[in-house]
C-alpha cells in the first residue's frame, strides 16, 4: 500500500487555530455514536481537573462513520476550541475484514494523531478507542501522569479482566513478547495507550507504516519498536473496560490471524534484536491494582475440546507441514484424552507458537491458511487453561500465567535454533 | 504366360528387398539416435539436478515464496520437476531426429502437424496446471474454514470442492485438445448439473432435519458463549 499523508489539509488549517498543546488526547472512532459523547465529555473533564495548568487538546480521528459520530462529538465537547476533528484515510481493504478492535485502518488513525501531536509540540499524547462505555476521567490521569512527571515513553493499559477474558493475550501475545523482547508488559495490545513526544518522533520516522504491521497490530508494533529502541515503558491499571461494538466482531479465526500476523511480522523484522536477548524484567505499574476483585463466569470447555479434536482429525496434513513429528505425536496423545484429563503442556504450546512463527517466516504455505489453521490448536490450549484455572483465585491465575511465560522463555533456544537452521534442526 | 508371371514376382520381390534395404539402415539409425538421446538426456538431467542442488534452488524457491512451484512439494521438488522436464524435451527432440533418419517426408509432415497442435497442447497443459493448483488451494481453504466453523464433514466438503474444480479443469483441457468435442461438454454439463442437483436435494430434503439441528446447535452455542462472556481478545 502506498504511503499517504495521514493528516489532511483541513486538519492542518484546524491546527493553526488551536496552536500548541502540552497534552494531546486522540480519540479514534468508527460508528461509535452510542459512546462518543460520554468519552469526549469525560476526557475533557478529566484533563481539565487533573492537569489544570497544562494546555490540553482533544483530537478526534474518525474513519468515515455513517451514524453521525463526528457531529455528536462536536456537540458533546465542553470546550469546542480545544477539539480538533480529522478524517483519517480508510481503504476498502480495511473494510473487507473487520478489525478485531472495531476501528478499520487503525494504523492510519494513530498516525494522524501522532502527526498532529508532533505539530502541536505535545509533551504527552494518548490514543484511545471510542468504543468504551465505562470510561472515567481517572483514566486520563493514569495514562498521562507517568509520561509528564516520570518521563516514561510508553504507557500500556492494564485492564481489570476476569480470568477467561483476553486469552489470546494471556496465551500468546504476552508470553511471546515477554520471551522475545524481555519486557513483562501484561497487556501489550489494547485500546488505550500513552506516548511521549520522543517516542512519537521515533515512530513517525519509521518506514514500515504498512498494513501488515500497523493495521490492527499497531499497538504491538509500537511496543516492540519502543523496546528495541530502548524507550522507558510502564503500565497503568485502568480498571474494567466495557466495549460497545456497533458492528458484530469478526470470527475468532480472523481475529487470531490479525493478531498473529502483526506479531510474526514484527518477529521477522526484529530477529537480530530478540535473538540476543535472554530472560525478562518487570515493567513499572501505576494506579490501583484491582486484579483481586475480578469475578469470572462459568466456562464450558467441551466445545473447545471438540474443536481441537475436529482439527486434529482433519488438519493433520496442514499441521504436518508446520510442526515437527515429536509435536504431532504429543498432539495425537492429547486428542485421545477425555475432557477431565485434558491438559496442554506449556512446553508443547510454546513450541507450537514458535513453529507457526517459523512457518510464517519461511512461507511454508499460504500465510492466511497457516494462521487460520492455528485456531483449533489455540482452542485446545484455551480449554486446558480454563480447566487449570477453574477454581483458582487471582493469585493462582497469575501463577499459572507465570509458569506459561517461563515455558516460553525456556523454549526460546528451540526457536532460535529453528530460526537459524530451519532445515537442519527439526526434532 | 509363366515367364511374365515369374517376371512380375521377381520384380515385386526385388522392390520389397530394395524397400527393406532402404528402410533397415534408417531404422538402425533411429534406434542408435534414440539410445544416444536417452543417454544424453540422462546426463543433462543429472547435471541440471546437481547444479540446482548446488545453488540450493529449492530453498530459494521457498524463500522467494513462489506458491506455484512450492505447492507441488513435498511430492515433487521444484528442482526435480525442472530436471525431468529437460529430460523429456531432449528425448522428444531425439525422437523427431530419429524419425527424420527413417523418412524425411514423414518427419516434415509430423513436425508440421506437431507445431500446428502445439498451442492447443500448451493451452491445455496451462489449464491443467492452473486447475490443479486452484483446486488444491480451494480444497485447503474450505477444509480449514469448515474445521473452524466446526463442521464435522469438513474433509468431505473439501474433497467435493477439489473434485468439482478438477472435473471443470479436465473438461476445459479436453476441449482445448479437441478431444471428444461436444460429448465432453454435454458430459460435463450432465455431471456438474447432477452434482449440484444431488447436493440441493440432499440439503433440501434428505438432510433437512440434520441441517436444522446443526443450525440450532450453532445458535445455541453462540448464545451460550455470549452468556458466558468467554472473550478471546
XYZ file of C-alpha atoms in Angstrom:
660
model
C 0.000 0.000 0.000
C 1.478 3.379 -0.877
C 2.239 5.720 1.950
C -0.168 8.603 2.278
C -0.342 11.773 4.235
C -2.350 10.727 7.282
C -3.358 14.301 8.084
C -5.454 16.204 5.558
C -5.117 19.859 4.588
C -8.281 20.739 6.563
C -6.755 19.310 9.706
C -3.615 21.373 9.241
C -5.769 24.513 8.936
C -7.501 23.489 12.176
C -4.084 23.313 13.805
C -3.375 26.936 13.016
C -6.492 27.782 15.030
C -5.561 25.616 18.030
C -1.826 26.381 18.196
C 0.340 24.349 20.564
C -0.624 21.972 23.387
C 1.047 20.141 26.286
C -1.258 17.119 26.139
C -2.974 15.685 23.079
C -5.668 13.098 23.689
C -6.531 11.249 20.478
C -9.899 9.533 20.284
C -10.257 7.044 17.432
C -13.776 6.284 16.264
C -15.786 4.423 13.671
C -19.576 4.319 14.075
C -19.395 4.961 17.827
C -22.473 7.204 18.190
C -23.504 5.366 21.376
C -20.343 6.172 23.305
C -18.542 9.107 21.686
C -20.343 11.869 23.608
C -19.539 10.385 27.016
C -15.924 9.698 26.042
C -15.370 13.272 24.786
C -17.004 14.820 27.867
C -15.127 12.617 30.352
C -11.834 13.134 28.536
C -12.121 16.941 28.606
C -13.373 16.883 32.190
C -10.557 14.557 33.282
C -7.841 16.624 31.607
C -9.179 19.928 32.996
C -9.465 18.527 36.541
C -6.149 16.677 36.628
C -3.891 18.955 34.630
C -5.389 22.458 35.013
C -2.073 24.180 34.314
C -1.473 22.329 31.055
C -2.968 23.168 27.675
C -4.889 20.053 26.510
C -6.390 19.361 23.095
C -8.670 16.513 22.059
C -8.002 15.146 18.563
C -10.979 13.200 17.279
C -9.891 10.938 14.376
C -12.846 9.369 12.603
C -12.742 6.670 9.907
C -15.839 7.808 7.995
C -18.631 6.964 10.448
C -22.120 6.774 8.991
C -24.034 7.165 12.243
C -23.252 10.828 12.924
C -20.359 10.190 15.339
C -18.408 13.377 14.360
C -21.462 15.622 14.906
C -22.218 14.037 18.273
C -18.587 14.502 19.303
C -18.705 18.205 18.412
C -21.968 18.673 20.305
C -20.631 16.916 23.400
C -17.378 18.896 23.643
C -17.319 21.097 26.745
C -14.617 23.317 25.198
C -15.052 23.362 21.441
C -11.896 25.422 20.909
C -9.845 22.523 22.295
C -11.272 19.945 19.895
C -9.735 19.095 16.501
C -11.634 16.708 14.245
C -9.834 14.848 11.448
C -10.876 12.168 8.989
C -8.083 9.631 8.565
C -7.858 7.581 5.341
C -9.613 4.192 5.343
C -9.140 1.965 2.274
C -11.637 -0.638 1.029
C -9.264 -3.390 2.157
C -9.736 -2.222 5.761
C -13.481 -2.699 5.486
C -13.341 -6.134 3.829
C -12.255 -7.879 7.013
C -13.455 -6.149 10.175
C -10.629 -5.457 12.613
C -10.935 -7.204 15.945
C -10.995 -3.908 17.840
C -13.629 -2.313 15.575
C -11.533 0.596 14.201
C -10.796 -0.004 10.496
C -7.353 1.189 9.413
C -6.308 1.909 12.983
C -2.691 2.392 11.921
C -3.635 5.443 9.863
C -5.746 6.809 12.726
C -2.864 6.561 15.195
C -0.506 8.068 12.655
C -2.840 11.026 12.135
C -2.967 11.629 15.902
C 0.827 11.325 16.147
C 1.401 13.826 13.340
C -0.957 16.337 14.932
C 0.600 15.824 18.369
C 4.062 16.404 16.934
C 2.925 19.538 15.118
C 1.346 20.851 18.331
C 4.614 20.057 20.176
C 2.746 17.964 22.753
C 4.762 16.513 25.642
C 2.331 13.623 26.115
C -0.145 12.009 23.775
C -2.874 9.456 24.418
C -4.562 7.350 21.733
C -7.764 5.616 22.762
C -10.658 3.872 21.019
C -14.104 5.472 21.349
C -15.967 2.165 21.757
C -15.819 2.229 25.539
C -18.839 2.676 27.770
C -17.114 2.722 31.190
C -14.540 5.427 30.565
C -13.823 7.589 33.612
C -11.838 10.845 33.930
C -9.316 8.994 36.132
C -8.066 7.107 33.090
C -6.500 10.236 31.604
C -4.543 10.821 34.783
C -3.375 7.183 34.994
C -2.135 7.295 31.418
C -0.717 10.817 31.160
C 0.923 11.423 34.568
C 3.736 8.811 34.182
C 4.697 10.448 30.864
C 4.653 14.029 32.156
C 6.118 13.500 35.617
C 8.196 10.302 35.465
C 9.481 10.638 31.884
C 8.151 7.304 30.698
C 7.774 6.954 26.935
C 5.069 4.340 26.548
C 2.257 3.611 28.993
C 0.449 0.383 28.272
C -3.058 -0.264 29.690
C -3.641 -2.907 32.359
C -7.384 -3.551 32.424
C -9.274 -5.422 35.083
C -10.342 -8.590 33.296
C -11.663 -11.903 34.517
C -9.554 -14.997 34.077
C -11.257 -16.194 30.886
C -11.038 -12.795 29.202
C -8.284 -11.934 26.759
C -6.983 -15.488 26.383
C -5.208 -14.621 23.122
C -3.173 -12.089 25.103
C -2.665 -14.460 28.024
C -1.733 -17.477 25.923
C 0.152 -15.944 23.019
C 0.786 -12.186 22.951
C 2.055 -11.566 26.496
C 4.287 -14.652 26.870
C 5.630 -14.376 23.321
C 6.518 -10.679 23.554
C 7.949 -11.188 27.025
C 10.136 -14.096 25.894
C 11.255 -12.317 22.729
C 11.825 -8.775 23.895
C 12.435 -9.280 27.624
C 9.790 -6.879 28.999
C 6.812 -8.013 31.067
C 4.044 -5.889 29.562
C 0.930 -7.724 30.697
C -1.471 -6.444 28.011
C 0.667 -5.325 25.070
C -2.340 -4.987 22.767
C -5.213 -2.838 23.947
C -7.204 0.235 23.122
C -5.706 2.989 25.281
C -2.023 3.931 25.272
C 0.009 6.998 26.207
C 3.174 8.107 24.411
C 5.940 10.627 24.974
C 6.956 13.199 22.347
C 10.262 11.358 21.929
C 8.551 8.053 21.115
C 6.126 9.727 18.704
C 9.049 11.285 16.835
C 10.740 7.885 16.673
C 7.573 6.149 15.376
C 6.936 8.745 12.689
C 10.489 8.265 11.392
C 9.899 4.542 10.796
C 9.463 3.461 7.169
C 7.167 0.477 7.859
C 3.737 2.092 8.104
C 2.186 -0.712 6.061
C -0.978 -2.685 6.651
C 0.609 -5.935 7.910
C 2.133 -4.290 10.933
C 0.298 -1.067 11.505
C -3.242 -2.218 10.746
C -4.871 -3.983 13.665
C -1.408 -4.728 15.105
C -0.378 -1.112 15.592
C -0.125 -1.489 19.400
C 2.221 -4.460 19.242
C 4.272 -2.737 16.521
C 4.757 0.423 18.594
C 5.521 -1.551 21.764
C 8.147 -3.773 20.116
C 9.687 -0.781 18.364
C 9.864 1.084 21.684
C 11.519 -1.878 23.422
C 14.013 -2.358 20.608
C 14.983 1.317 20.677
C 15.393 1.326 24.475
C 12.475 3.596 25.424
C 11.130 3.617 29.009
C 7.971 1.530 29.411
C 5.309 1.428 32.123
C 1.796 0.091 32.690
C -1.295 1.812 34.087
C -4.053 -0.013 35.993
C -7.270 1.257 34.432
C -9.996 -0.929 35.888
C -12.582 -2.762 33.784
C -13.085 -1.811 30.129
C -16.569 -2.364 28.744
C -16.659 -2.333 24.959
C -19.678 -1.292 22.947
C -19.354 -2.554 19.367
C -21.792 -1.263 16.763
C -20.767 -3.991 14.300
C -20.565 -7.701 15.124
C -16.996 -8.721 15.985
C -15.084 -10.807 13.410
C -14.788 -14.579 13.705
C -12.235 -15.911 16.156
C -10.035 -17.339 13.378
C -9.873 -13.934 11.609
C -9.174 -12.037 14.827
C -6.496 -14.537 15.826
C -4.907 -14.287 12.372
C -4.825 -10.467 12.641
C -3.021 -10.628 15.964
C -0.609 -13.338 14.841
C 0.337 -11.649 11.575
C 1.393 -8.479 13.387
C 3.407 -10.455 15.954
C 5.087 -12.717 13.405
C 5.877 -9.875 11.003
C 7.419 -7.967 13.909
C 9.469 -11.057 14.819
C 10.822 -11.178 11.292
C 11.842 -7.549 11.327
C 13.369 -7.644 14.810
C 15.091 -11.040 14.541
C 18.557 -9.615 15.071
C 17.393 -7.931 18.299
C 15.397 -10.665 20.036
C 17.942 -13.359 19.269
C 20.421 -11.543 21.517
C 18.044 -11.161 24.487
C 17.606 -13.689 27.294
C 15.202 -13.660 30.277
C 12.794 -10.828 31.095
C 12.349 -7.958 33.517
C 9.333 -6.365 35.201
C 7.846 -3.113 33.911
C 6.705 -0.459 36.477
C 2.950 -0.205 37.014
C 0.962 2.886 38.066
C -2.510 3.189 39.576
C -4.506 0.890 41.839
C -4.134 -2.846 41.228
C -7.680 -4.262 41.300
C -6.950 -7.734 39.997
C -8.151 -9.421 43.191
C -11.797 -8.437 42.691
C -12.205 -9.660 39.101
C -15.003 -12.225 39.026
C -15.263 -14.890 36.369
C -18.340 -16.537 34.873
C -18.575 -20.311 34.482
C -16.962 -21.670 31.322
C -17.926 -24.766 29.344
C -14.750 -26.051 27.712
C -16.262 -29.074 25.979
C -16.984 -27.284 22.640
C -13.393 -26.060 22.524
C -12.010 -29.544 23.128
C -14.317 -30.800 20.372
C -12.938 -28.103 18.038
C -9.398 -29.207 18.818
C -10.247 -32.860 18.179
C -12.024 -31.991 14.932
C -8.936 -30.044 13.873
C -6.689 -32.977 14.753
C -8.796 -35.351 12.634
C -8.885 -33.065 9.600
C -5.876 -30.759 9.595
C -3.025 -33.204 10.095
C -1.650 -32.675 6.582
C -1.591 -28.899 7.187
C -0.111 -29.149 10.680
C 2.389 -31.708 9.348
C 3.958 -29.017 7.146
C 4.466 -26.744 10.170
C 5.076 -28.967 13.187
C 7.878 -31.493 13.737
C 6.995 -35.193 14.232
C 7.535 -35.112 18.012
C 4.943 -32.348 18.383
C 2.448 -34.190 16.178
C 2.866 -37.261 18.394
C 2.110 -35.180 21.502
C -0.999 -33.783 19.810
C -2.152 -37.289 18.969
C -1.957 -38.255 22.647
C -3.748 -35.048 23.622
C -6.598 -35.605 21.140
C -7.288 -39.006 22.689
C -7.747 -37.603 26.211
C -11.093 -37.084 27.925
C -12.340 -33.642 28.995
C -11.255 -34.071 32.626
C -7.712 -35.121 31.797
C -7.270 -32.611 29.003
C -4.017 -30.743 29.725
C -1.988 -28.906 27.096
C 1.637 -28.917 28.338
C 3.138 -25.406 28.433
C 6.290 -26.521 26.645
C 4.281 -28.060 23.825
C 2.181 -24.909 23.409
C 5.234 -22.632 23.386
C 6.907 -24.803 20.735
C 3.753 -24.798 18.603
C 3.586 -20.985 18.646
C 7.281 -20.812 17.759
C 6.825 -23.367 14.938
C 3.983 -21.341 13.431
C 6.118 -18.186 13.633
C 8.867 -20.015 11.778
C 6.449 -21.360 9.143
C 5.190 -17.803 8.660
C 8.744 -16.662 8.089
C 9.657 -19.464 5.646
C 6.266 -19.273 3.876
C 5.752 -22.996 4.298
C 2.258 -22.481 2.854
C -0.173 -19.681 2.102
C 0.094 -17.391 5.138
C -3.635 -16.963 5.556
C -4.107 -20.739 5.593
C -1.274 -21.082 8.063
C -2.662 -18.580 10.554
C -6.245 -19.848 10.284
C -5.065 -23.431 10.818
C -3.840 -22.462 14.276
C -7.351 -21.795 15.620
C -8.167 -25.395 16.713
C -4.791 -25.643 18.468
C -5.443 -22.355 20.230
C -8.896 -23.525 21.330
C -7.294 -26.684 22.688
C -4.900 -24.591 24.741
C -7.717 -22.313 25.984
C -9.723 -25.366 27.098
C -6.747 -26.712 29.007
C -6.029 -23.310 30.580
C -9.671 -22.839 31.599
C -9.697 -26.263 33.267
C -6.497 -25.462 35.142
C -7.654 -22.091 36.484
C -11.293 -23.068 37.032
C -11.003 -22.968 40.833
C -8.021 -20.632 41.064
C -8.132 -17.177 42.665
C -6.355 -14.130 41.196
C -3.017 -15.223 42.641
C -3.440 -18.759 41.328
C -4.226 -17.419 37.848
C -1.128 -15.208 37.903
C 0.991 -18.193 38.957
C -0.452 -20.226 36.084
C 0.348 -17.465 33.577
C 3.825 -17.058 35.062
C 4.508 -20.787 34.562
C 3.427 -20.461 30.920
C 5.710 -17.459 30.417
C 8.632 -19.350 31.919
C 7.993 -22.182 29.438
C 8.108 -19.673 26.562
C 11.370 -18.267 27.893
C 12.844 -21.750 28.407
C 11.939 -22.782 24.849
C 13.419 -19.663 23.271
C 16.576 -21.654 22.482
C 14.408 -24.022 20.422
C 13.033 -21.054 18.474
C 16.481 -19.597 17.843
C 17.829 -22.953 16.646
C 14.943 -23.489 14.241
C 15.031 -19.865 13.129
C 18.712 -20.071 12.227
C 18.658 -23.585 10.742
C 15.056 -24.329 9.729
C 16.074 -27.364 7.630
C 18.734 -28.853 9.838
C 17.129 -28.546 13.289
C 13.862 -30.443 13.048
C 13.299 -32.641 16.115
C 2.442 -66.525 -69.594
C 4.609 -68.266 -66.937
C 7.610 -66.181 -67.822
C 5.539 -62.989 -67.423
C 4.241 -64.104 -64.001
C 7.762 -65.014 -62.997
C 8.977 -61.589 -64.035
C 6.246 -59.805 -62.060
C 7.016 -61.918 -58.993
C 10.732 -61.280 -59.194
C 10.113 -57.540 -59.662
C 7.861 -57.497 -56.554
C 10.454 -59.379 -54.509
C 13.144 -57.024 -55.785
C 11.002 -53.990 -54.868
C 10.341 -55.331 -51.340
C 14.010 -56.198 -50.979
C 15.018 -52.714 -52.117
C 12.448 -51.096 -49.791
C 13.684 -53.235 -46.896
C 17.280 -52.417 -47.748
C 16.368 -48.713 -47.811
C 14.323 -48.941 -44.574
C 16.623 -51.021 -42.353
C 19.523 -48.554 -42.172
C 17.022 -45.822 -41.281
C 15.533 -47.991 -38.508
C 19.011 -48.770 -37.243
C 19.819 -45.069 -37.319
C 16.578 -44.333 -35.402
C 17.484 -46.853 -32.698
C 21.043 -45.547 -32.404
C 19.826 -41.942 -32.233
C 17.217 -42.863 -29.589
C 19.736 -44.672 -27.399
C 22.203 -41.821 -27.775
C 19.482 -39.255 -26.981
C 18.324 -41.093 -23.861
C 21.925 -41.290 -22.609
C 22.453 -37.576 -23.308
C 19.100 -36.764 -21.663
C 20.106 -38.701 -18.528
C 23.433 -36.888 -18.367
C 21.807 -33.469 -18.865
C 19.173 -34.315 -16.237
C 21.856 -35.291 -13.734
C 23.875 -32.135 -14.462
C 20.829 -29.879 -14.077
C 19.757 -31.627 -10.881
C 23.244 -31.285 -9.399
C 23.561 -27.652 -10.493
C 20.186 -26.735 -8.989
C 21.108 -28.542 -5.784
C 24.394 -26.668 -5.748
C 22.690 -23.296 -5.856
C 20.026 -24.521 -3.321
C 17.295 -23.859 -5.850
C 14.517 -25.481 -3.749
C 15.371 -23.301 -0.751
C 15.427 -20.227 -2.943
C 12.014 -21.085 -4.354
C 10.849 -21.363 -0.741
C 12.397 -18.041 0.144
C 11.041 -16.294 -2.941
C 7.661 -17.618 -1.914
C 6.699 -18.879 -5.378
C 3.438 -20.610 -4.456
C 3.056 -22.179 -7.932
C 6.165 -24.300 -7.507
C 6.046 -24.593 -3.733
C 2.537 -26.067 -3.873
C 3.968 -29.221 -5.521
C 6.055 -30.028 -2.510
C 6.768 -32.383 -0.887
C 5.614 -34.803 -3.642
C 7.796 -33.134 -6.311
C 10.627 -30.762 -5.594
C 10.889 -27.797 -7.996
C 14.439 -28.850 -8.999
C 13.258 -32.416 -9.780
C 10.448 -31.006 -11.919
C 12.822 -28.877 -13.985
C 15.306 -31.757 -14.419
C 12.576 -34.128 -15.585
C 11.190 -31.531 -17.983
C 14.621 -31.130 -19.596
C 14.958 -34.942 -19.884
C 11.706 -35.349 -21.786
C 12.399 -32.338 -24.011
C 15.697 -33.883 -25.187
C 14.095 -37.322 -25.710
C 11.292 -35.777 -27.806
C 13.815 -33.869 -29.951
C 15.830 -37.080 -30.387
C 12.714 -38.932 -31.485
C 11.990 -36.315 -34.139
C 15.619 -36.501 -35.435
C 15.374 -40.323 -35.464
C 12.160 -40.279 -37.491
C 13.840 -37.877 -39.922
C 16.547 -40.507 -40.475
C 13.790 -43.022 -41.162
C 11.746 -40.941 -43.565
C 12.336 -37.272 -44.249
C 8.885 -36.675 -45.765
C 7.121 -38.290 -42.805
C 9.120 -36.111 -40.380
C 8.300 -32.884 -42.114
C 4.582 -33.755 -42.066
C 4.806 -34.852 -38.439
C 6.688 -31.738 -37.367
C 4.229 -29.533 -39.212
C 1.274 -31.225 -37.547
C 3.005 -31.182 -34.170
C 3.701 -27.455 -34.426
C 0.133 -26.766 -35.509
C -1.135 -28.720 -32.491
C 1.426 -27.351 -30.041
C -0.543 -24.213 -28.986
C -3.520 -26.416 -28.077
C -1.300 -28.716 -26.021
C 0.341 -25.770 -24.284
C -3.035 -24.183 -23.500
C -4.390 -27.485 -22.183
C -1.272 -28.002 -20.051
C -1.585 -24.488 -18.664
C -5.269 -25.019 -17.879
C -4.441 -28.319 -16.173
C -1.621 -26.854 -14.062
C -3.699 -23.822 -13.042
C -6.717 -26.013 -12.326
C -4.701 -28.391 -10.155
C -3.200 -25.521 -8.171
C -6.543 -23.766 -7.764
C -8.228 -26.999 -6.700
C -5.539 -27.659 -4.073
C -5.740 -24.087 -2.783
C -9.535 -24.051 -2.625
C -9.674 -27.506 -1.055
C -7.350 -26.377 1.724
C -9.247 -23.110 2.210
C -12.531 -24.962 2.524
C -11.026 -27.579 4.843
C -9.578 -25.023 7.268
C -12.645 -22.768 7.210
C -15.004 -25.736 7.692
C -12.968 -27.012 10.654
C -13.004 -23.526 12.196
C -16.779 -23.431 11.698
C -16.907 -26.817 13.455
C -18.475 -28.625 10.502
C -17.987 -32.334 11.096
C -17.867 -33.259 7.402
C -15.105 -30.729 6.662
C -12.946 -33.225 4.769
C -15.876 -34.324 2.603
C -16.668 -30.727 1.709
C -13.045 -30.069 0.870
C -12.869 -33.170 -1.353
C -16.107 -32.136 -3.081
C -14.714 -28.707 -3.919
C -11.442 -30.216 -5.100
C -13.154 -32.649 -7.499
C -15.597 -30.064 -8.795
C -12.686 -27.869 -9.823
C -10.782 -30.876 -11.216
C -13.744 -32.009 -13.344
C -14.139 -28.483 -14.674
C -10.403 -28.333 -15.411
C -10.306 -31.672 -17.247
C -13.326 -30.691 -19.345
C -11.642 -27.404 -20.302
C -8.319 -29.150 -21.092
C -10.017 -31.761 -23.302
C -11.865 -29.029 -25.140
C -8.562 -27.279 -25.849
C -7.091 -30.527 -27.169
C -10.122 -31.024 -29.384
C -10.789 -34.465 -27.941
C -14.366 -35.565 -27.540
C -15.900 -32.396 -28.998
C -19.494 -31.891 -27.912
C -19.514 -35.125 -25.896
C -17.158 -33.643 -23.291
C -19.272 -30.503 -22.961
C -22.512 -32.415 -22.684
C -20.926 -34.956 -20.328
C -19.544 -32.198 -18.146
C -22.875 -30.350 -18.065
C -24.687 -33.554 -17.053
C -22.080 -34.408 -14.397
C -21.874 -30.890 -12.943
C -25.633 -30.402 -13.017
C -26.083 -33.825 -11.435
C -23.710 -32.987 -8.574
C -25.420 -29.661 -7.884
C -28.890 -31.233 -8.082
C -27.822 -34.043 -5.757
C -26.458 -31.572 -3.234
C -29.591 -29.436 -3.466
C -31.846 -32.454 -2.963
C -29.703 -33.775 -0.125
C -29.773 -30.467 1.739
C -33.352 -29.625 0.776
C -34.991 -32.962 1.522
C -32.802 -35.698 2.956
C -30.704 -33.556 5.274
C -33.367 -31.004 6.138
C -33.612 -32.097 9.737
C -29.885 -32.549 10.100
C -29.237 -29.039 8.796
C -31.877 -27.521 11.051
C -30.461 -29.391 14.064
C -26.994 -28.176 13.113
C -28.195 -24.550 12.901
C -29.987 -24.885 16.225
C -26.847 -26.242 17.826
C -24.822 -23.395 16.330
C -27.282 -20.737 17.515
C -27.421 -22.332 20.928
C -23.667 -22.432 21.144
C -23.266 -18.782 20.111
C -25.862 -17.751 22.670
C -24.210 -19.801 25.364
C -20.811 -18.356 24.581
C -22.221 -14.824 24.710
C -23.771 -15.544 28.086
C -20.556 -16.933 29.434
C -18.548 -13.953 28.117
C -15.636 -16.081 27.019
C -13.791 -13.241 25.272
C -10.600 -14.196 23.489
C -9.335 -10.653 22.885
